[in-house]
PDB file of C-alpha atoms and ligand atoms in Angstrom:
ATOM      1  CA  UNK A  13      47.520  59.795  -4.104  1.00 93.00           C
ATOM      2  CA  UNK A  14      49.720  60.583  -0.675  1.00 95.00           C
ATOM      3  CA  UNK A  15      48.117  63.498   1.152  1.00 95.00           C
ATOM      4  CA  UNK A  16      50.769  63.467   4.152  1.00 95.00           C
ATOM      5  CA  UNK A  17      53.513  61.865   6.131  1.00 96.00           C
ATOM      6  CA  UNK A  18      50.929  59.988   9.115  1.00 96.00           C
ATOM      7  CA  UNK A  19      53.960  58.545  10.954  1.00 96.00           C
ATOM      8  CA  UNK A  20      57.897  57.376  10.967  1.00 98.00           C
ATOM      9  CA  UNK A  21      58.128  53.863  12.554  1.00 97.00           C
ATOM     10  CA  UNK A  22      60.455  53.685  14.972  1.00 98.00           C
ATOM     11  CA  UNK A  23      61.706  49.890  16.203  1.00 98.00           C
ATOM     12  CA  UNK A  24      62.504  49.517  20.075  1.00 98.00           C
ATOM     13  CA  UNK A  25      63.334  47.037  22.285  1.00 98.00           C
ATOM     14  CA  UNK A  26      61.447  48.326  24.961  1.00 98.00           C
ATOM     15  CA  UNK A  27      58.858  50.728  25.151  1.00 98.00           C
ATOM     16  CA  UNK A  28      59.323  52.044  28.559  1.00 97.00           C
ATOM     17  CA  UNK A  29      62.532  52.481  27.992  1.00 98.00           C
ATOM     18  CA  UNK A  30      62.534  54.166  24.719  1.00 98.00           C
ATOM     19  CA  UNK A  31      59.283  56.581  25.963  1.00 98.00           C
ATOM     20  CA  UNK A  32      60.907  58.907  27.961  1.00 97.00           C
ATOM     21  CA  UNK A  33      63.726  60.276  25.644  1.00 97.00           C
ATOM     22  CA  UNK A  34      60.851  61.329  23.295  1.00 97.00           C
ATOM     23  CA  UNK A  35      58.275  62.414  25.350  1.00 97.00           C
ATOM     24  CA  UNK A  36      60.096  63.838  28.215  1.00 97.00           C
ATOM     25  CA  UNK A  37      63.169  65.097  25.988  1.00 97.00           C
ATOM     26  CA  UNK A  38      61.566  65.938  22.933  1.00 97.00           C
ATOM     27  CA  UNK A  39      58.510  67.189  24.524  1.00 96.00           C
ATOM     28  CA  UNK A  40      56.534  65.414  21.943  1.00 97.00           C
ATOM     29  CA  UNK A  41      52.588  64.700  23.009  1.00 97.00           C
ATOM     30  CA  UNK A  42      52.388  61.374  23.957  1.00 97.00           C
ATOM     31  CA  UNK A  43      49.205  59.873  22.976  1.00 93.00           C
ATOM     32  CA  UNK A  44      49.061  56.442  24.537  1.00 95.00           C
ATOM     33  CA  UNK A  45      50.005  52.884  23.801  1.00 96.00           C
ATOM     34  CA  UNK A  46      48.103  49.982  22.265  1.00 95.00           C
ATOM     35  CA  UNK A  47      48.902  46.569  21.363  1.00 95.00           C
ATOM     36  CA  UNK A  48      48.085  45.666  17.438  1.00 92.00           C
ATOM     37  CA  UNK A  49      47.972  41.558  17.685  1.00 92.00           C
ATOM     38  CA  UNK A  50      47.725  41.378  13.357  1.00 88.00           C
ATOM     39  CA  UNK A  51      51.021  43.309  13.136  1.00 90.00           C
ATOM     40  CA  UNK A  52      52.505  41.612  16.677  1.00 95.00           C
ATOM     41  CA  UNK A  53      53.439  44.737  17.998  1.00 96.00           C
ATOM     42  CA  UNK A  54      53.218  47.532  20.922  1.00 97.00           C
ATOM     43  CA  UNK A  55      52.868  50.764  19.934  1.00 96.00           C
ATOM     44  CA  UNK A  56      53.518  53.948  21.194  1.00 97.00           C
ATOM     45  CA  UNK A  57      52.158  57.004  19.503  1.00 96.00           C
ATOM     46  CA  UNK A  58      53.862  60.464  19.521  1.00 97.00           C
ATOM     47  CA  UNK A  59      51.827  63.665  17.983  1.00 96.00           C
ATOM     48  CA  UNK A  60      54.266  65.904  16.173  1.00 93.00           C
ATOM     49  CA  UNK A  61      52.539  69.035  14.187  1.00 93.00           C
ATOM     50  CA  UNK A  62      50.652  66.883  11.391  1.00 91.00           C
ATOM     51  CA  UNK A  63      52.995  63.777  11.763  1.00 92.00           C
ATOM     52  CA  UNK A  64      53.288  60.608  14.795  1.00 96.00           C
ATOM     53  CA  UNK A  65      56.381  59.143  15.376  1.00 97.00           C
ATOM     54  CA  UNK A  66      55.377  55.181  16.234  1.00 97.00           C
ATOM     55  CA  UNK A  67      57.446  53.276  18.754  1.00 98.00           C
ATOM     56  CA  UNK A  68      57.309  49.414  17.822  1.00 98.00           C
ATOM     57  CA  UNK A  69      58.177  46.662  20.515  1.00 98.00           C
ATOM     58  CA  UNK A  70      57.274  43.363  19.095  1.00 98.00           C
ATOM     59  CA  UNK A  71      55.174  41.320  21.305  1.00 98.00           C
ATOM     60  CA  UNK A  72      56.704  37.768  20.073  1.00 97.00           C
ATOM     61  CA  UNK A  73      59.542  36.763  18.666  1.00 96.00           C
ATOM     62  CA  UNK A  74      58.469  35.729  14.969  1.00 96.00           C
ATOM     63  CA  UNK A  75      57.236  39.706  14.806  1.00 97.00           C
ATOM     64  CA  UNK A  76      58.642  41.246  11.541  1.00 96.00           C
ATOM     65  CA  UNK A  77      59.763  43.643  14.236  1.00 98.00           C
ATOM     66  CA  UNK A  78      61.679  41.439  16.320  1.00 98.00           C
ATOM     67  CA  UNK A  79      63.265  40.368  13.094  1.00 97.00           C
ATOM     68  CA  UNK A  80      64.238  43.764  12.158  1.00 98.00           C
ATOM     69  CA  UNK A  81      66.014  44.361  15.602  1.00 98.00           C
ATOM     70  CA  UNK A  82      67.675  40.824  15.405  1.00 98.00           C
ATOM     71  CA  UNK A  83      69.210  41.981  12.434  1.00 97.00           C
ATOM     72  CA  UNK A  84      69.595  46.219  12.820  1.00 97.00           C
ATOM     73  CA  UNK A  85      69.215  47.107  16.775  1.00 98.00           C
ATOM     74  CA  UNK A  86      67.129  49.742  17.238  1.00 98.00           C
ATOM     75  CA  UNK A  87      66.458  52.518  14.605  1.00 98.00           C
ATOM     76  CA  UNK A  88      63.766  53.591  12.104  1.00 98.00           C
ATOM     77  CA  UNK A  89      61.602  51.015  10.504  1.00 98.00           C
ATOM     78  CA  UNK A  90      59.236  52.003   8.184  1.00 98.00           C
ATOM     79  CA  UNK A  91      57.637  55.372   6.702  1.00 98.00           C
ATOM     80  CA  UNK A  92      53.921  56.035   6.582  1.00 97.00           C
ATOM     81  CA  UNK A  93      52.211  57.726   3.842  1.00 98.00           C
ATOM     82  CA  UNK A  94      48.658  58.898   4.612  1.00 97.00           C
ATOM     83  CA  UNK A  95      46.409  57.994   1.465  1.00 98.00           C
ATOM     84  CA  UNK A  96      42.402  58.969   1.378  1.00 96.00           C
ATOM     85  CA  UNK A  97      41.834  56.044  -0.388  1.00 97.00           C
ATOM     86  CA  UNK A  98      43.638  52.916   0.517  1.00 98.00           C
ATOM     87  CA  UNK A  99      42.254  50.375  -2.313  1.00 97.00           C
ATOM     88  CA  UNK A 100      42.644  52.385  -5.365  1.00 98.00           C
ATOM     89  CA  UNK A 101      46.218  53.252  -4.010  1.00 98.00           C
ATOM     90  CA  UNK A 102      47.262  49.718  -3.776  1.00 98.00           C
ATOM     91  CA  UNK A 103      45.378  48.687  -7.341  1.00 98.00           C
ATOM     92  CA  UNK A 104      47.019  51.877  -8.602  1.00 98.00           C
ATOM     93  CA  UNK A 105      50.614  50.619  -7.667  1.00 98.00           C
ATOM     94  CA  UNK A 106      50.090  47.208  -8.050  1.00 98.00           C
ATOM     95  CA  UNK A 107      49.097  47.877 -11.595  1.00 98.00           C
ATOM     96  CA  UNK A 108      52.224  49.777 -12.133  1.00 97.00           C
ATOM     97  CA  UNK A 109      54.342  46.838 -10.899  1.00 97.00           C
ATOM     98  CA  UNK A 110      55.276  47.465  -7.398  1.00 97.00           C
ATOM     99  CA  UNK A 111      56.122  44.862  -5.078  1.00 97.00           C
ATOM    100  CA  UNK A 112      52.978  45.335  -2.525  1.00 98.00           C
ATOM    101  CA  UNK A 113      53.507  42.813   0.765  1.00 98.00           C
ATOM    102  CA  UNK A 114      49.847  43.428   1.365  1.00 97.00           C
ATOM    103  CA  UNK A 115      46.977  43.162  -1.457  1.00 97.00           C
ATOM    104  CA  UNK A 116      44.553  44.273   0.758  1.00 97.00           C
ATOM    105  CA  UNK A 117      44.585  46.773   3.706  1.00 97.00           C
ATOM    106  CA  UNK A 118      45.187  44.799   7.431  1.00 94.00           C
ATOM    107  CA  UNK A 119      44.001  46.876  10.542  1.00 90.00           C
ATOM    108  CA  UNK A 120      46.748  49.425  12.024  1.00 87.00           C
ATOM    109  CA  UNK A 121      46.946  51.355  15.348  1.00 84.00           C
ATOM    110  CA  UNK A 122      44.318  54.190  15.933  1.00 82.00           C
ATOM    111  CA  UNK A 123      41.744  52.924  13.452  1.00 86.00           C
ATOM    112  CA  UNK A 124      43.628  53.436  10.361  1.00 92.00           C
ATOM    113  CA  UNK A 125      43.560  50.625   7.469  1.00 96.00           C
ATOM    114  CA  UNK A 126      47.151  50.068   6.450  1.00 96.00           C
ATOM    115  CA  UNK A 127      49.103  48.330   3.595  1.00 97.00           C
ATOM    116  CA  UNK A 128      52.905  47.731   3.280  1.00 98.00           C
ATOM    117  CA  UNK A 129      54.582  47.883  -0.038  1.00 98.00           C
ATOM    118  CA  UNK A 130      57.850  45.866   0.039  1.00 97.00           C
ATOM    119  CA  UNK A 131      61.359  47.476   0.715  1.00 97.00           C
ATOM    120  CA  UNK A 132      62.666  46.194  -2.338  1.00 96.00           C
ATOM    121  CA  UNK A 133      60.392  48.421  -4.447  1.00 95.00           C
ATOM    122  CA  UNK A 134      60.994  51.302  -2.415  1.00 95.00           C
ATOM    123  CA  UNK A 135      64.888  51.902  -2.210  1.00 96.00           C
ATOM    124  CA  UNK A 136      65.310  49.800   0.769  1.00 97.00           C
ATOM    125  CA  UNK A 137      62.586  51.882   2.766  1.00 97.00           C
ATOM    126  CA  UNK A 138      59.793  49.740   4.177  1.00 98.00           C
ATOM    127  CA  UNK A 139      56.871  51.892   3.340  1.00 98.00           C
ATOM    128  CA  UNK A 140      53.454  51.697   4.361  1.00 98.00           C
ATOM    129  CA  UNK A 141      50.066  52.945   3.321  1.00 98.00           C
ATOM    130  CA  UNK A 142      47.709  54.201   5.509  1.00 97.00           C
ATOM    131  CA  UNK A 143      44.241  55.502   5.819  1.00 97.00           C
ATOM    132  CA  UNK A 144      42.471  56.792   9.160  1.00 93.00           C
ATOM    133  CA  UNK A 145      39.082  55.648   9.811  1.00 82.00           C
ATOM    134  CA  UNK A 146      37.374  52.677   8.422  1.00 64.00           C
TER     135      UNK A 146
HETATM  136  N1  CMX B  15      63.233  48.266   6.300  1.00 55.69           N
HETATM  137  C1  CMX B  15      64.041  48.066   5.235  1.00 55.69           C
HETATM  138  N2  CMX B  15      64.408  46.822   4.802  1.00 55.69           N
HETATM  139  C2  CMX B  15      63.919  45.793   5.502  1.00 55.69           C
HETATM  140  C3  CMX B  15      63.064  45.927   6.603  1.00 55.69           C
HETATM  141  C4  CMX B  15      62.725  47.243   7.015  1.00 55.69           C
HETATM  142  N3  CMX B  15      61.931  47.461   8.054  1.00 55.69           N
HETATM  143  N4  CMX B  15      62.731  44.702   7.070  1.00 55.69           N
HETATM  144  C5  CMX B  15      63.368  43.799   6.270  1.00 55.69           C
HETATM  145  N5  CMX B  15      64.073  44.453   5.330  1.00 55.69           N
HETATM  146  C6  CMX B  15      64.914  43.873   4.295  1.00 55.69           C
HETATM  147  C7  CMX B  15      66.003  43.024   4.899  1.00 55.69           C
HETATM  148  O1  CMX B  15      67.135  43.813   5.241  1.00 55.69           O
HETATM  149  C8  CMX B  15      66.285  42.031   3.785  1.00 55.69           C
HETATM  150  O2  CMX B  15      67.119  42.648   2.826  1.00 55.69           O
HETATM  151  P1  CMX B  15      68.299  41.796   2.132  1.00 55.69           P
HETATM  152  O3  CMX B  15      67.592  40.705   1.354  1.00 55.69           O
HETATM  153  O4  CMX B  15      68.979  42.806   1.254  1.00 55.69           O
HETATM  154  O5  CMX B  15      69.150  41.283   3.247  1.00 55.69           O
HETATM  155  C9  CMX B  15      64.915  41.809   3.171  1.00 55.69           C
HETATM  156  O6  CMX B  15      64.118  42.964   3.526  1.00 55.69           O
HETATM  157  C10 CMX B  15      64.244  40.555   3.695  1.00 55.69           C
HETATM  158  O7  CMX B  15      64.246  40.683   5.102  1.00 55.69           O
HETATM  159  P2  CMX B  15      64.090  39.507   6.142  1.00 55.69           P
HETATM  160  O8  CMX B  15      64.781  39.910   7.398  1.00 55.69           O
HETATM  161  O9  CMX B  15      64.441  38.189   5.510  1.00 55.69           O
HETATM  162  O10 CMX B  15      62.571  39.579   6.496  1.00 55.69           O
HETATM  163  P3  CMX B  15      61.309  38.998   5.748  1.00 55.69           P
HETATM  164  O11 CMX B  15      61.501  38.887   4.262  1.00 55.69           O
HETATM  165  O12 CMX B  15      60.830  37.806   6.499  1.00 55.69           O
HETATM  166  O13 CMX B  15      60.292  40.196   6.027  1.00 55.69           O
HETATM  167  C11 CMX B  15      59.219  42.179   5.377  1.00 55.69           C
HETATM  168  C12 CMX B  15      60.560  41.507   5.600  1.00 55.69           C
HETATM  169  C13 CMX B  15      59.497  43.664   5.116  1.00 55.69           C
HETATM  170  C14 CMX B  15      58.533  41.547   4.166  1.00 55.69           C
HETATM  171  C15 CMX B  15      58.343  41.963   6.671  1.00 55.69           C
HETATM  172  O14 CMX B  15      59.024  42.538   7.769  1.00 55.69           O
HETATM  173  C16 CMX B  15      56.964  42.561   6.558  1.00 55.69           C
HETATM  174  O15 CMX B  15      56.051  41.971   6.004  1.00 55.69           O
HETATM  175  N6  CMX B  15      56.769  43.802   7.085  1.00 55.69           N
HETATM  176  C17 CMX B  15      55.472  44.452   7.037  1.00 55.69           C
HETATM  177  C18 CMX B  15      54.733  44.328   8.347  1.00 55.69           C
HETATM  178  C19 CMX B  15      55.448  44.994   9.489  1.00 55.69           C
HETATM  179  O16 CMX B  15      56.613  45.384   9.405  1.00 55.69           O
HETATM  180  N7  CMX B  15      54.720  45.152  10.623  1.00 55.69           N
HETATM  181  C20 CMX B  15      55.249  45.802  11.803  1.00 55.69           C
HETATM  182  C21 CMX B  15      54.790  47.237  11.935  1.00 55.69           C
HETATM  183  C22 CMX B  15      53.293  47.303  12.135  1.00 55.69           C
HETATM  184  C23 CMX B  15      52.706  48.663  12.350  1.00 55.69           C
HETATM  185  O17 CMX B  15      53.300  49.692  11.990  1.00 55.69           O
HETATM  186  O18 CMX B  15      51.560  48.693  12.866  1.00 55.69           O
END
């Protein structure tokens, strides 16, 4: 069902500030940043090999991300799993008694169709399906 790791979440107060450490430090290739208004967030996309590390900044303050900063700081927030088909994975788990937060797929950065399963379900890791183009 997963084919790859897509990307590791990564919640930030600030983009701009949080950029440089990665791209600069890191040298990871920095692939631009877009605002995704279902999700409320800013995103900033970093290539590494097969995998993206995503830098959230919410964009208001009921985002689940400003939540998750309220409560944590700064640090990772969620783990993407790559899937080729993103409604048979969800009916598949859903069927099997996972706690899915979304039934059917919302609209994620970089044309991809994504669907977060709930952290209870997952060992405290909020994990998210995700499949690129639509
Ligand atoms: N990772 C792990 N646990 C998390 C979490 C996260 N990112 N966010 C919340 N939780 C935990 C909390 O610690 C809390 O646990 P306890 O009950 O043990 O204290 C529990 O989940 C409930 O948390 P809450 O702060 O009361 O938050 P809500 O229930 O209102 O919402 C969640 C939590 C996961 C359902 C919500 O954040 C959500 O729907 N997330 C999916 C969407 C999302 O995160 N979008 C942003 C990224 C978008 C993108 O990548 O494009």
């Amino acid at each position: 069902m997963l084919t790859k790791i897509n990307h590791i979440g990564v919640a930030v107060k600030s983009l701009e500030e949080s950029l440089p450490f990665y791209r600069d430090h890191l040298g990871m290739s920095f692939a631009g940043i877009e605002t995704v208004d279902e999700q409320k967030v800013r995103v900033a996309m970093l290539q590494i090999g097969e995998s993206k590390i995503e830098l959230l900044e919410p964009t208001s303050e009921d985002s689940p991300v400003a939540k998750f900063l309220e409560k944590n700081g700064s640090g990772i927030h969620h783990i993407a799993y790559e899937v080729e088909d993103i409604e048979a994975a969800i009916a598949k788990l859903t069927a099997e008694g996972v706690r899915m937060i979304d039934q059917t797929p919302r609209c994620g950065a970089h044309d991809t169709r994504i669907a977060f399963l709930h952290p209870k379900s997952s060992a405290g890791v909020l994990t998210e399906l995700c499949q690129c183009g639509h």
